[in-house]
Coordinates of C-alpha atoms and ligand atoms in Angstrom, one line a residue:
Chain A
M17 CA 57.1 57.9 -96.1
N18 CA 56.0 55.4 -93.5
I19 CA 59.1 56.0 -91.4
L20 CA 58.4 59.7 -91.4
R21 CA 54.9 59.1 -90.3
I22 CA 55.9 56.8 -87.5
T23 CA 58.6 59.2 -86.2
G24 CA 56.2 62.1 -86.5
Q25 CA 53.5 60.3 -84.6
S26 CA 55.8 59.2 -81.7
A27 CA 57.3 62.7 -81.5
L28 CA 53.9 64.2 -81.2
G29 CA 52.9 61.5 -78.6
L30 CA 56.0 62.3 -76.6
L31 CA 55.3 66.0 -76.8
A32 CA 51.7 65.5 -75.7
Q33 CA 52.9 63.3 -72.8
F34 CA 55.4 66.0 -71.8
G35 CA 52.6 68.6 -71.8
K36 CA 50.4 66.4 -69.7
L37 CA 53.3 65.9 -67.2
S38 CA 54.0 69.6 -67.0
L39 CA 50.4 70.4 -66.3
F40 CA 50.3 67.7 -63.7
T41 CA 53.4 69.0 -62.0
A42 CA 52.1 72.6 -62.0
S43 CA 48.8 71.5 -60.6
T44 CA 50.5 69.5 -57.8
L45 CA 52.6 72.5 -56.8
F46 CA 49.5 74.7 -56.9
W47 CA 47.6 72.4 -54.5
I48 CA 50.4 71.7 -52.2
F49 CA 50.3 75.3 -51.0
R50 CA 46.5 75.6 -50.6
P51 CA 44.3 74.5 -47.7
P52 CA 42.8 72.1 -46.7
W53 CA 45.9 70.1 -45.9
Y54 CA 45.3 66.4 -45.3
W55 CA 47.6 65.8 -42.4
R56 CA 46.7 62.2 -41.8
Q57 CA 47.5 61.4 -45.4
L58 CA 50.8 63.2 -45.2
L59 CA 51.7 61.5 -42.0
R60 CA 50.8 58.1 -43.3
Q61 CA 52.9 58.7 -46.4
A62 CA 55.8 60.1 -44.4
V63 CA 55.9 57.0 -42.2
D64 CA 55.8 54.7 -45.2
I65 CA 58.5 56.6 -47.1
G66 CA 60.7 57.8 -44.3
Y67 CA 60.5 54.9 -41.8
F68 CA 59.8 51.8 -43.8
S69 CA 62.4 52.5 -46.4
L70 CA 65.1 52.7 -43.8
P71 CA 66.1 49.0 -44.0
V72 CA 66.4 49.1 -47.8
V73 CA 68.3 52.3 -47.9
G74 CA 70.5 51.3 -45.0
L75 CA 71.5 47.9 -46.5
T76 CA 72.3 49.4 -49.9
T77 CA 74.4 52.2 -48.6
L78 CA 76.1 50.0 -46.1
F79 CA 77.4 47.6 -48.7
S80 CA 78.2 50.3 -51.1
G81 CA 80.3 52.1 -48.5
M82 CA 82.1 48.8 -47.9
V83 CA 82.7 48.2 -51.6
I84 CA 84.0 51.7 -52.2
A85 CA 86.5 51.2 -49.4
L86 CA 87.7 48.0 -51.0
Q87 CA 87.8 49.4 -54.5
S88 CA 89.6 52.6 -53.5
Y89 CA 92.1 50.6 -51.5
T90 CA 93.0 48.3 -54.4
G91 CA 92.8 51.2 -56.8
T92 CA 95.0 53.6 -55.0
E93 CA 97.5 50.9 -54.1
R94 CA 98.7 51.1 -57.7
F95 CA 99.6 54.8 -57.2
A96 CA 101.3 54.0 -53.9
A97 CA 99.1 56.7 -52.1
E98 CA 99.2 56.3 -48.4
G99 CA 96.2 54.1 -47.2
E100 CA 94.1 55.7 -44.5
G101 CA 93.9 59.2 -46.0
S102 CA 92.9 58.3 -49.5
V103 CA 90.4 55.5 -48.7
A104 CA 88.7 57.7 -46.1
T105 CA 88.5 60.6 -48.5
V106 CA 87.1 58.6 -51.4
V107 CA 84.5 56.9 -49.2
V108 CA 83.2 60.1 -47.6
L109 CA 83.2 62.0 -50.9
I110 CA 81.5 59.4 -53.0
V111 CA 79.0 58.4 -50.4
T112 CA 77.8 61.9 -49.5
R113 CA 78.0 63.4 -52.9
E114 CA 76.8 60.5 -55.1
L115 CA 76.0 57.1 -53.8
G116 CA 73.9 58.1 -50.8
P117 CA 71.4 60.2 -52.7
V118 CA 71.4 58.2 -56.0
L119 CA 71.1 54.8 -54.4
A120 CA 68.4 56.0 -52.0
G121 CA 66.6 57.7 -54.9
L122 CA 66.7 54.6 -57.0
M123 CA 65.7 52.2 -54.2
V124 CA 62.8 54.4 -53.1
A125 CA 61.7 54.8 -56.7
G126 CA 61.5 51.0 -56.8
R127 CA 59.7 50.7 -53.5
I128 CA 57.6 53.8 -53.2
G129 CA 57.3 55.1 -56.7
A130 CA 56.0 51.8 -57.9
S131 CA 53.5 51.4 -55.0
M132 CA 52.2 55.0 -55.6
A133 CA 51.6 54.2 -59.3
A134 CA 49.9 50.9 -58.4
E135 CA 47.8 52.3 -55.7
I136 CA 46.6 55.4 -57.5
G137 CA 46.3 53.4 -60.8
T138 CA 44.0 51.0 -59.0
M139 CA 42.0 53.8 -57.6
R140 CA 41.7 55.2 -61.1
V141 CA 40.5 52.0 -62.8
T142 CA 38.1 51.2 -60.0
D143 CA 36.5 54.7 -60.2
Q144 CA 37.7 55.7 -56.7
I145 CA 39.3 58.9 -58.0
D146 CA 36.0 59.8 -59.7
A147 CA 34.3 59.0 -56.4
L148 CA 36.5 61.4 -54.5
D149 CA 35.4 64.1 -56.9
T150 CA 31.8 63.4 -56.2
L151 CA 32.5 63.5 -52.5
A152 CA 33.6 67.1 -52.6
T153 CA 37.3 66.2 -52.3
R154 CA 39.9 67.2 -54.9
P155 CA 42.0 64.1 -55.9
M156 CA 45.0 66.3 -56.6
Q157 CA 44.9 67.6 -53.1
Y158 CA 43.9 64.5 -51.2
L159 CA 46.0 61.9 -53.1
I160 CA 48.8 63.6 -54.9
A161 CA 49.9 66.6 -52.9
P162 CA 50.6 64.6 -49.6
R163 CA 52.5 62.0 -51.5
V164 CA 54.8 64.4 -53.3
M165 CA 55.2 66.5 -50.1
A166 CA 56.1 63.5 -48.0
A167 CA 58.6 62.1 -50.6
T168 CA 60.3 65.5 -51.1
L169 CA 60.7 66.0 -47.3
C170 CA 61.6 62.4 -46.3
L171 CA 64.2 61.6 -48.9
P172 CA 66.8 64.0 -47.4
F173 CA 66.3 62.4 -44.1
L174 CA 66.7 58.9 -45.6
V175 CA 69.9 60.1 -47.4
L176 CA 71.3 61.6 -44.2
V177 CA 70.9 58.2 -42.5
G178 CA 72.2 56.5 -45.6
D179 CA 75.3 58.7 -45.6
I180 CA 76.1 57.8 -42.1
I181 CA 75.6 54.1 -42.6
G182 CA 77.6 54.2 -45.9
V183 CA 80.6 56.0 -44.2
F184 CA 80.3 53.5 -41.4
G185 CA 80.4 50.6 -43.9
G186 CA 83.7 52.0 -45.3
Y187 CA 85.0 52.3 -41.8
I188 CA 84.3 48.7 -41.0
V189 CA 86.1 47.5 -44.1
A190 CA 89.0 49.8 -43.5
I191 CA 89.6 48.8 -39.9
Y192 CA 88.7 45.1 -39.9
Q193 CA 89.6 44.1 -43.5
L194 CA 92.4 46.4 -44.4
G195 CA 93.8 46.7 -40.9
F196 CA 93.9 50.5 -40.9
N197 CA 94.5 52.5 -37.8
Q198 CA 91.2 53.4 -36.2
G199 CA 92.1 56.9 -35.1
A200 CA 93.9 57.9 -38.2
Y201 CA 91.0 56.8 -40.4
L202 CA 88.4 58.6 -38.4
E203 CA 90.6 61.7 -38.4
S204 CA 90.9 61.7 -42.2
T205 CA 87.2 61.0 -42.6
L206 CA 86.3 64.1 -40.5
Q207 CA 89.0 66.1 -42.2
Y208 CA 87.6 65.5 -45.6
L209 CA 83.9 65.7 -44.6
E210 CA 82.7 68.9 -46.2
P211 CA 79.3 70.3 -45.1
F212 CA 78.9 71.5 -48.7
D213 CA 79.0 67.9 -50.1
V214 CA 76.5 66.7 -47.6
I215 CA 74.1 69.7 -48.3
I216 CA 74.3 69.1 -52.1
G217 CA 73.6 65.4 -51.4
L218 CA 70.5 66.4 -49.4
I219 CA 69.3 68.8 -52.1
K220 CA 69.7 66.0 -54.6
A221 CA 67.7 63.8 -52.3
A222 CA 64.8 66.3 -52.2
V223 CA 64.8 66.6 -56.0
F224 CA 64.9 62.8 -56.4
G225 CA 62.0 62.5 -53.9
F226 CA 60.0 65.0 -55.9
I227 CA 60.8 63.2 -59.2
L228 CA 59.9 59.7 -58.1
S229 CA 56.7 60.7 -56.4
I230 CA 55.6 62.9 -59.3
M231 CA 56.3 60.0 -61.7
G232 CA 54.6 57.5 -59.5
C233 CA 51.5 59.7 -59.1
F234 CA 51.4 60.8 -62.7
H235 CA 51.5 57.3 -64.2
G236 CA 49.0 56.0 -61.7
Y237 CA 46.7 59.0 -62.2
H238 CA 46.7 58.5 -66.0
S239 CA 46.7 54.8 -65.8
G240 CA 45.1 52.9 -68.7
R241 CA 42.1 50.7 -68.1
G242 CA 42.2 47.4 -66.3
A243 CA 44.9 45.4 -64.5
E244 CA 47.1 45.7 -67.6
G245 CA 46.9 49.5 -67.5
V246 CA 48.0 49.5 -63.8
G247 CA 50.8 47.2 -64.5
R248 CA 52.1 49.4 -67.3
A249 CA 51.8 52.5 -65.1
T250 CA 53.9 50.9 -62.4
T251 CA 56.6 49.8 -64.8
N252 CA 56.7 53.2 -66.4
A253 CA 56.8 55.0 -63.1
V254 CA 59.9 53.1 -62.0
V255 CA 61.7 53.3 -65.4
Y256 CA 61.1 57.0 -65.9
S257 CA 61.9 57.9 -62.3
A258 CA 65.2 56.0 -62.6
I259 CA 66.2 57.8 -65.8
L260 CA 65.1 61.2 -64.6
I261 CA 66.9 60.8 -61.3
L262 CA 70.2 60.0 -63.1
V263 CA 69.7 62.9 -65.5
A264 CA 68.9 65.3 -62.7
D265 CA 71.9 64.0 -60.8
F266 CA 74.2 64.9 -63.7
F267 CA 72.9 68.4 -63.9
I268 CA 72.9 69.1 -60.2
T269 CA 76.4 67.8 -59.9
G270 CA 77.4 70.0 -62.9
I271 CA 75.9 73.1 -61.4
A272 CA 77.2 72.5 -57.9
F273 CA 80.8 71.3 -58.4
M274 CA 81.8 72.7 -61.8
R275 CA 82.2 76.4 -61.0
Chain B
M9 CA 5.8 73.6 -68.5
Q10 CA 7.8 70.9 -66.8
D11 CA 10.6 71.9 -64.4
N12 CA 13.7 70.2 -65.6
Q13 CA 16.6 70.0 -63.1
I14 CA 19.1 68.6 -65.6
I15 CA 19.0 69.5 -69.3
I16 CA 21.4 67.7 -71.7
R17 CA 21.7 68.9 -75.3
G18 CA 23.8 67.7 -78.1
L19 CA 26.1 65.7 -75.9
S20 CA 28.9 64.0 -77.8
K21 CA 31.8 61.9 -76.7
A22 CA 34.2 59.7 -78.6
F23 CA 37.3 57.8 -77.3
G24 CA 39.8 58.0 -80.1
N25 CA 37.7 57.1 -83.2
K26 CA 35.2 55.1 -81.2
V27 CA 32.0 57.3 -81.0
V28 CA 30.1 56.5 -77.8
L29 CA 27.6 59.4 -77.5
K30 CA 26.6 61.5 -80.4
D31 CA 24.3 64.4 -80.1
L32 CA 22.4 63.1 -77.2
D33 CA 19.5 65.1 -75.7
L34 CA 17.9 64.3 -72.3
D35 CA 15.8 66.1 -69.8
I36 CA 15.6 65.1 -66.2
P37 CA 12.5 66.5 -64.4
R38 CA 13.0 67.7 -60.8
G39 CA 11.9 65.3 -58.1
K40 CA 11.4 62.4 -60.6
S41 CA 13.2 59.1 -60.9
V42 CA 14.5 58.3 -64.3
A43 CA 15.8 54.9 -65.4
V44 CA 18.3 54.8 -68.2
I45 CA 18.4 51.6 -70.0
G46 CA 20.3 50.2 -73.0
A47 CA 22.5 47.4 -74.1
S48 CA 25.9 46.8 -72.5
G49 CA 28.5 49.1 -73.9
T50 CA 26.2 51.7 -75.3
G51 CA 27.7 54.5 -73.1
K52 CA 25.3 54.7 -70.1
S53 CA 28.1 54.9 -67.6
V54 CA 29.9 57.4 -69.8
L55 CA 26.7 59.5 -70.0
L56 CA 26.6 59.8 -66.2
K57 CA 30.3 60.6 -65.9
C58 CA 30.0 63.3 -68.6
A59 CA 27.0 64.8 -66.7
L60 CA 29.3 65.2 -63.6
G61 CA 32.3 66.3 -65.7
L62 CA 34.3 63.3 -64.6
I63 CA 34.8 62.6 -68.2
E64 CA 35.2 65.7 -70.4
A65 CA 32.5 65.6 -73.2
D66 CA 33.6 66.6 -76.7
S67 CA 30.7 69.0 -77.3
G68 CA 27.2 69.8 -76.2
S69 CA 25.7 71.3 -73.1
I70 CA 24.7 70.1 -69.7
R71 CA 22.8 72.4 -67.5
V72 CA 22.1 71.6 -63.8
D73 CA 19.6 74.1 -62.3
G74 CA 20.4 76.4 -65.2
Q75 CA 24.2 76.2 -64.5
E76 CA 26.2 75.1 -67.5
M77 CA 28.6 72.4 -66.5
L78 CA 30.7 72.1 -69.7
G79 CA 33.5 74.6 -69.6
A80 CA 32.4 75.9 -66.2
S81 CA 35.1 77.2 -63.9
R82 CA 36.4 74.9 -61.2
Q83 CA 34.6 76.7 -58.4
Q84 CA 31.2 76.5 -60.3
R85 CA 31.7 72.9 -61.0
E86 CA 32.6 72.0 -57.4
E87 CA 29.6 73.9 -56.2
T88 CA 27.2 72.1 -58.6
L89 CA 28.9 68.7 -57.8
R90 CA 27.9 69.2 -54.1
K91 CA 24.2 68.7 -55.2
F92 CA 25.1 65.2 -56.5
G93 CA 25.5 61.8 -54.9
M94 CA 26.6 59.0 -57.0
T95 CA 27.3 55.3 -56.9
F96 CA 29.6 53.7 -59.4
Q97 CA 29.2 50.5 -61.2
G98 CA 32.0 48.8 -59.3
G99 CA 31.2 50.3 -56.0
A100 CA 34.4 52.5 -55.9
L101 CA 34.7 52.3 -52.1
F102 CA 38.0 53.6 -50.7
D103 CA 39.9 50.4 -49.9
S104 CA 42.2 52.2 -47.4
L105 CA 39.4 53.4 -45.2
T106 CA 37.0 51.5 -43.0
I107 CA 33.3 51.2 -43.9
W108 CA 32.3 53.9 -41.5
E109 CA 35.0 56.3 -42.7
N110 CA 33.8 55.6 -46.3
V111 CA 30.2 56.4 -45.4
I112 CA 30.8 59.7 -43.7
F113 CA 33.6 60.8 -46.0
R114 CA 31.7 63.7 -47.3
Y115 CA 29.2 64.2 -44.5
R116 CA 32.0 64.9 -42.1
Q117 CA 33.6 67.7 -44.1
G118 CA 33.2 71.2 -42.7
K119 CA 31.7 69.8 -39.5
T120 CA 33.4 69.3 -36.2
L121 CA 32.2 65.8 -35.3
S122 CA 33.8 63.7 -32.7
R123 CA 34.8 60.2 -33.8
D124 CA 31.9 58.7 -31.9
E125 CA 29.3 61.1 -33.4
A126 CA 30.7 60.3 -36.9
R127 CA 30.6 56.6 -36.3
D128 CA 27.0 56.8 -34.9
Y129 CA 25.9 58.7 -37.9
A130 CA 27.5 56.2 -40.2
A131 CA 25.7 53.4 -38.3
S132 CA 22.4 55.2 -38.8
V133 CA 22.9 55.6 -42.5
L134 CA 24.0 51.9 -42.8
A135 CA 20.8 50.9 -41.0
E136 CA 18.9 52.6 -43.8
V137 CA 20.5 50.1 -46.3
N138 CA 19.9 47.2 -43.9
L139 CA 23.5 46.8 -42.8
E140 CA 24.3 46.0 -39.2
P141 CA 26.8 48.0 -37.1
R142 CA 29.2 45.1 -37.0
V143 CA 30.5 46.1 -40.5
L144 CA 31.5 49.6 -39.3
D145 CA 35.1 48.8 -38.6
L146 CA 35.7 46.4 -41.5
F147 CA 37.5 47.3 -44.7
P148 CA 35.7 47.2 -48.1
A149 CA 37.8 44.1 -49.1
E150 CA 36.4 42.2 -46.1
I151 CA 32.7 42.4 -47.0
S152 CA 30.7 40.8 -49.8
G153 CA 30.0 42.4 -53.1
G154 CA 26.4 43.0 -52.3
M155 CA 27.3 44.6 -49.0
Q156 CA 29.8 46.8 -50.8
K157 CA 27.0 48.0 -53.1
R158 CA 24.9 48.9 -50.1
V159 CA 27.8 50.7 -48.4
A160 CA 28.3 52.7 -51.7
L161 CA 24.7 53.6 -51.6
A162 CA 24.9 54.7 -48.0
R163 CA 27.9 56.8 -48.9
A164 CA 26.0 58.4 -51.7
I165 CA 22.9 59.3 -49.6
A166 CA 24.7 60.1 -46.4
D167 CA 24.9 63.9 -47.1
R168 CA 21.3 64.0 -48.4
P169 CA 22.2 65.3 -51.9
E170 CA 19.5 66.7 -54.2
I171 CA 20.4 64.6 -57.2
L172 CA 21.2 60.9 -57.0
L173 CA 23.0 59.0 -59.7
F174 CA 23.1 55.2 -59.5
D175 CA 25.1 53.1 -61.9
E176 CA 23.6 49.6 -61.9
P177 CA 22.9 49.6 -58.1
T178 CA 21.3 46.1 -58.1
T179 CA 23.3 44.2 -60.7
G180 CA 24.7 41.0 -59.3
L181 CA 22.6 41.1 -56.1
D182 CA 20.2 38.5 -54.9
P183 CA 16.5 39.4 -55.5
I184 CA 15.9 40.2 -51.9
T185 CA 18.8 42.6 -51.5
A186 CA 18.0 44.1 -54.9
G187 CA 14.4 44.6 -53.7
V188 CA 15.7 46.4 -50.6
I189 CA 17.8 48.7 -52.7
N190 CA 15.0 49.4 -55.1
K191 CA 12.7 50.4 -52.3
L192 CA 15.5 52.6 -50.8
I193 CA 16.0 54.5 -54.1
R194 CA 12.2 54.9 -54.4
S195 CA 12.0 56.2 -50.9
A196 CA 14.9 58.6 -51.3
V197 CA 13.0 60.1 -54.2
D198 CA 9.6 60.2 -52.4
R199 CA 10.7 61.1 -48.9
L200 CA 13.7 63.4 -49.6
G201 CA 12.3 64.8 -52.8
A202 CA 15.5 63.9 -54.6
T203 CA 15.9 63.7 -58.4
A204 CA 17.3 60.3 -59.4
I205 CA 18.9 58.8 -62.4
T206 CA 19.4 55.1 -62.3
I207 CA 21.1 52.9 -64.8
S208 CA 19.6 49.5 -64.8
H209 CA 19.2 46.4 -66.9
D210 CA 16.6 44.8 -64.7
M211 CA 13.0 45.3 -65.8
A212 CA 11.7 44.4 -62.4
S213 CA 13.7 47.1 -60.7
I214 CA 12.8 49.6 -63.2
K215 CA 9.1 49.0 -62.5
V216 CA 9.7 49.8 -58.8
I217 CA 12.1 52.7 -59.0
A218 CA 11.4 54.6 -62.1
D219 CA 8.8 57.3 -63.0
E220 CA 10.3 57.7 -66.5
V221 CA 12.5 55.6 -68.7
A222 CA 15.1 56.7 -71.3
M223 CA 16.6 54.3 -73.6
V224 CA 20.1 54.8 -75.0
H225 CA 20.9 53.2 -78.4
N226 CA 23.7 54.1 -80.9
G227 CA 24.8 57.1 -78.8
R228 CA 21.3 58.7 -78.6
I229 CA 18.2 58.6 -76.5
I230 CA 15.8 56.7 -78.8
W231 CA 12.9 56.6 -76.5
N232 CA 11.9 58.6 -73.4
G233 CA 8.6 58.5 -71.6
P234 CA 6.6 57.4 -68.6
K235 CA 7.4 53.8 -67.6
D236 CA 3.9 52.4 -68.1
K237 CA 4.0 53.4 -71.7
M238 CA 7.2 51.5 -72.4
E239 CA 5.6 48.1 -73.0
D240 CA 3.8 49.0 -76.2
T241 CA 5.7 51.8 -77.9
G242 CA 6.0 50.1 -81.2
N243 CA 9.6 51.0 -81.1
P244 CA 11.4 47.8 -82.3
V245 CA 14.6 48.5 -80.3
L246 CA 12.8 49.2 -77.1
D247 CA 10.5 46.2 -77.6
Q248 CA 13.4 43.9 -78.0
F249 CA 15.1 45.2 -74.8
V250 CA 11.9 45.1 -72.7
H251 CA 11.0 41.6 -73.8
G252 CA 14.6 40.4 -74.0
H253 CA 14.4 38.9 -77.5
P254 CA 17.7 37.7 -78.8
E255 CA 16.8 38.6 -82.4
G256 CA 16.0 42.1 -83.5
P257 CA 17.4 45.4 -84.5
M258 CA 19.8 45.5 -81.5
T259 CA 22.6 43.0 -82.0
P260 CA 25.6 42.9 -79.8
S261 CA 27.9 43.8 -82.7
S262 CA 26.1 46.9 -83.7
D263 CA 26.3 48.3 -80.1
N264 CA 29.9 47.5 -79.4
G265 CA 30.9 48.5 -83.0
Ligands
LIG318 N1 37.9 55.9 -70.3 C1 37.6 55.2 -71.4 N2 38.5 55.1 -72.4 C2 38.2 54.5 -73.6 N3 37.0 54.0 -73.8 C3 36.1 54.0 -72.9 C4 36.3 54.7 -71.6 N4 35.2 54.6 -70.9 C5 34.3 53.9 -71.6 N5 34.8 53.6 -72.8 C6 34.1 52.9 -73.9 O1 32.9 53.5 -74.1 C7 31.9 52.5 -74.4 C8 30.7 52.7 -73.4 O2 31.1 52.3 -72.1 P1 30.1 52.4 -70.9 O3 30.9 51.9 -69.7 O4 29.5 53.7 -70.8 O5 29.0 51.3 -71.3 P2 27.7 51.0 -70.5 O6 26.6 51.4 -71.3 O7 27.8 51.6 -69.1 O8 27.8 49.4 -70.4 P3 27.4 48.4 -69.2 O9 25.9 48.3 -69.2 O10 28.1 47.2 -69.6 O11 27.9 49.0 -68.0 C9 32.5 51.1 -74.2 O12 32.7 50.6 -75.5 C10 33.8 51.4 -73.6 O13 34.8 50.6 -74.1
LIG319 MG1 28.1 50.9 -67.3

């Protein structure tokens, strides 16, 4: 009896939360396309997301590219596949299709999604969001729309840079650690580099940027009261962004490559 | 008949199963200054926020110049909101903007002001609340709490709204600064002809700023009248509040229930 009630209650709570999130997303999309646009806010967010995330994304993709080169070498050795070709293929495929967008998405979710939730949550609990309303400014338009727009537009750029750095990481390991021939490795890399893979990776990036900014803004906007509420909003923003990014990754991959 | 700018009827609001306002009625006469008093946690801040639609009331009616606010369309609500200026209990200044950008945040909208013109205007409004121009380029975190309250006040009056709402504008200030703010609120009402609602705990301020007093208790207005009548109403709750007796019908537990 009690178990039934608890399950029912949490199911209802989840449903209500989902409804709130859908409404929030719809309202964000509605306001993104309506004037006035707050260009200064947009620029500020774009710099924060696109420029200041570069070191984090660069470092993670660099080392991941290096690790993949090592792994694919020790892995393919067992099947006696010839070196340059298979290592270069695996690196370029995995980095552009998967690791570039997913790692950038997760790192930026930790960096930007969390700070969005904390900043907007603080504004909520200190009445700054209500103050915006009384100062003839729509919070959805002034706070949320620029953030979501900036994240959706900047993530593909970050991922493009990450892709290049990741492939470069693989190259370094292949040449200096595994002693591959420079020209042959580059040739295989270019040979297996498909524009389609890169484009799907960039589409993923835009979707992940949208997800992490919506989650950051949503949890901040509906933050509970006090410092505790903001803390919880921040944690939830990161956790749910990460989960949703991986789920979305699965579905986009399925749709794009399983035809 | 008296001309009421704001008419609140049957306003109710509960958070979960905690009832804060129940069936509250209040009239705010045009061009008058009304002080709202009541123990901590009785829902005074919630009342102001409901009046602006910042918190959605559960039921009731709030009319501003005849325009119903509850269930109004977005456009109607935004239009009515333009008549209001409000300060919040915690100041609610935008931390990412400088003081002068805070002050002219709304005044600047829809105008083509140069940066210098905007800054000059901000300086002139700050002068009204006795703040020097040297604070213009600071951020809210860099000035004292009392200064933040004055900046919030400047921001609320910068666009000369018709209706001013102040949530505890003098709490936590020294008596001199509090006196300045009291005078400022009084002069906004007298000079600009604004309607004002001020939440306050301080009997000294109420004597300066208010024409009328409304007391909130258990989710309702239990007394409402001219301020000079508030001393001897025979209402035990109001008496206890006015004279600050620790013993009486109003106990902290019954209010925070
Ligand atoms: N957003 C909210 N969610 C849940 N409860 C709330 C919310 N806002 C206010 N409350 C509750 O409503 C009650 C009234 O709060 P309110 O802030 O209006 O009190 P107040 O009369 O302004 O008190 P004070 O004089 O201390 O400012 C409090 O018990 C508070 O806990
Ligand atoms: Mg209050």
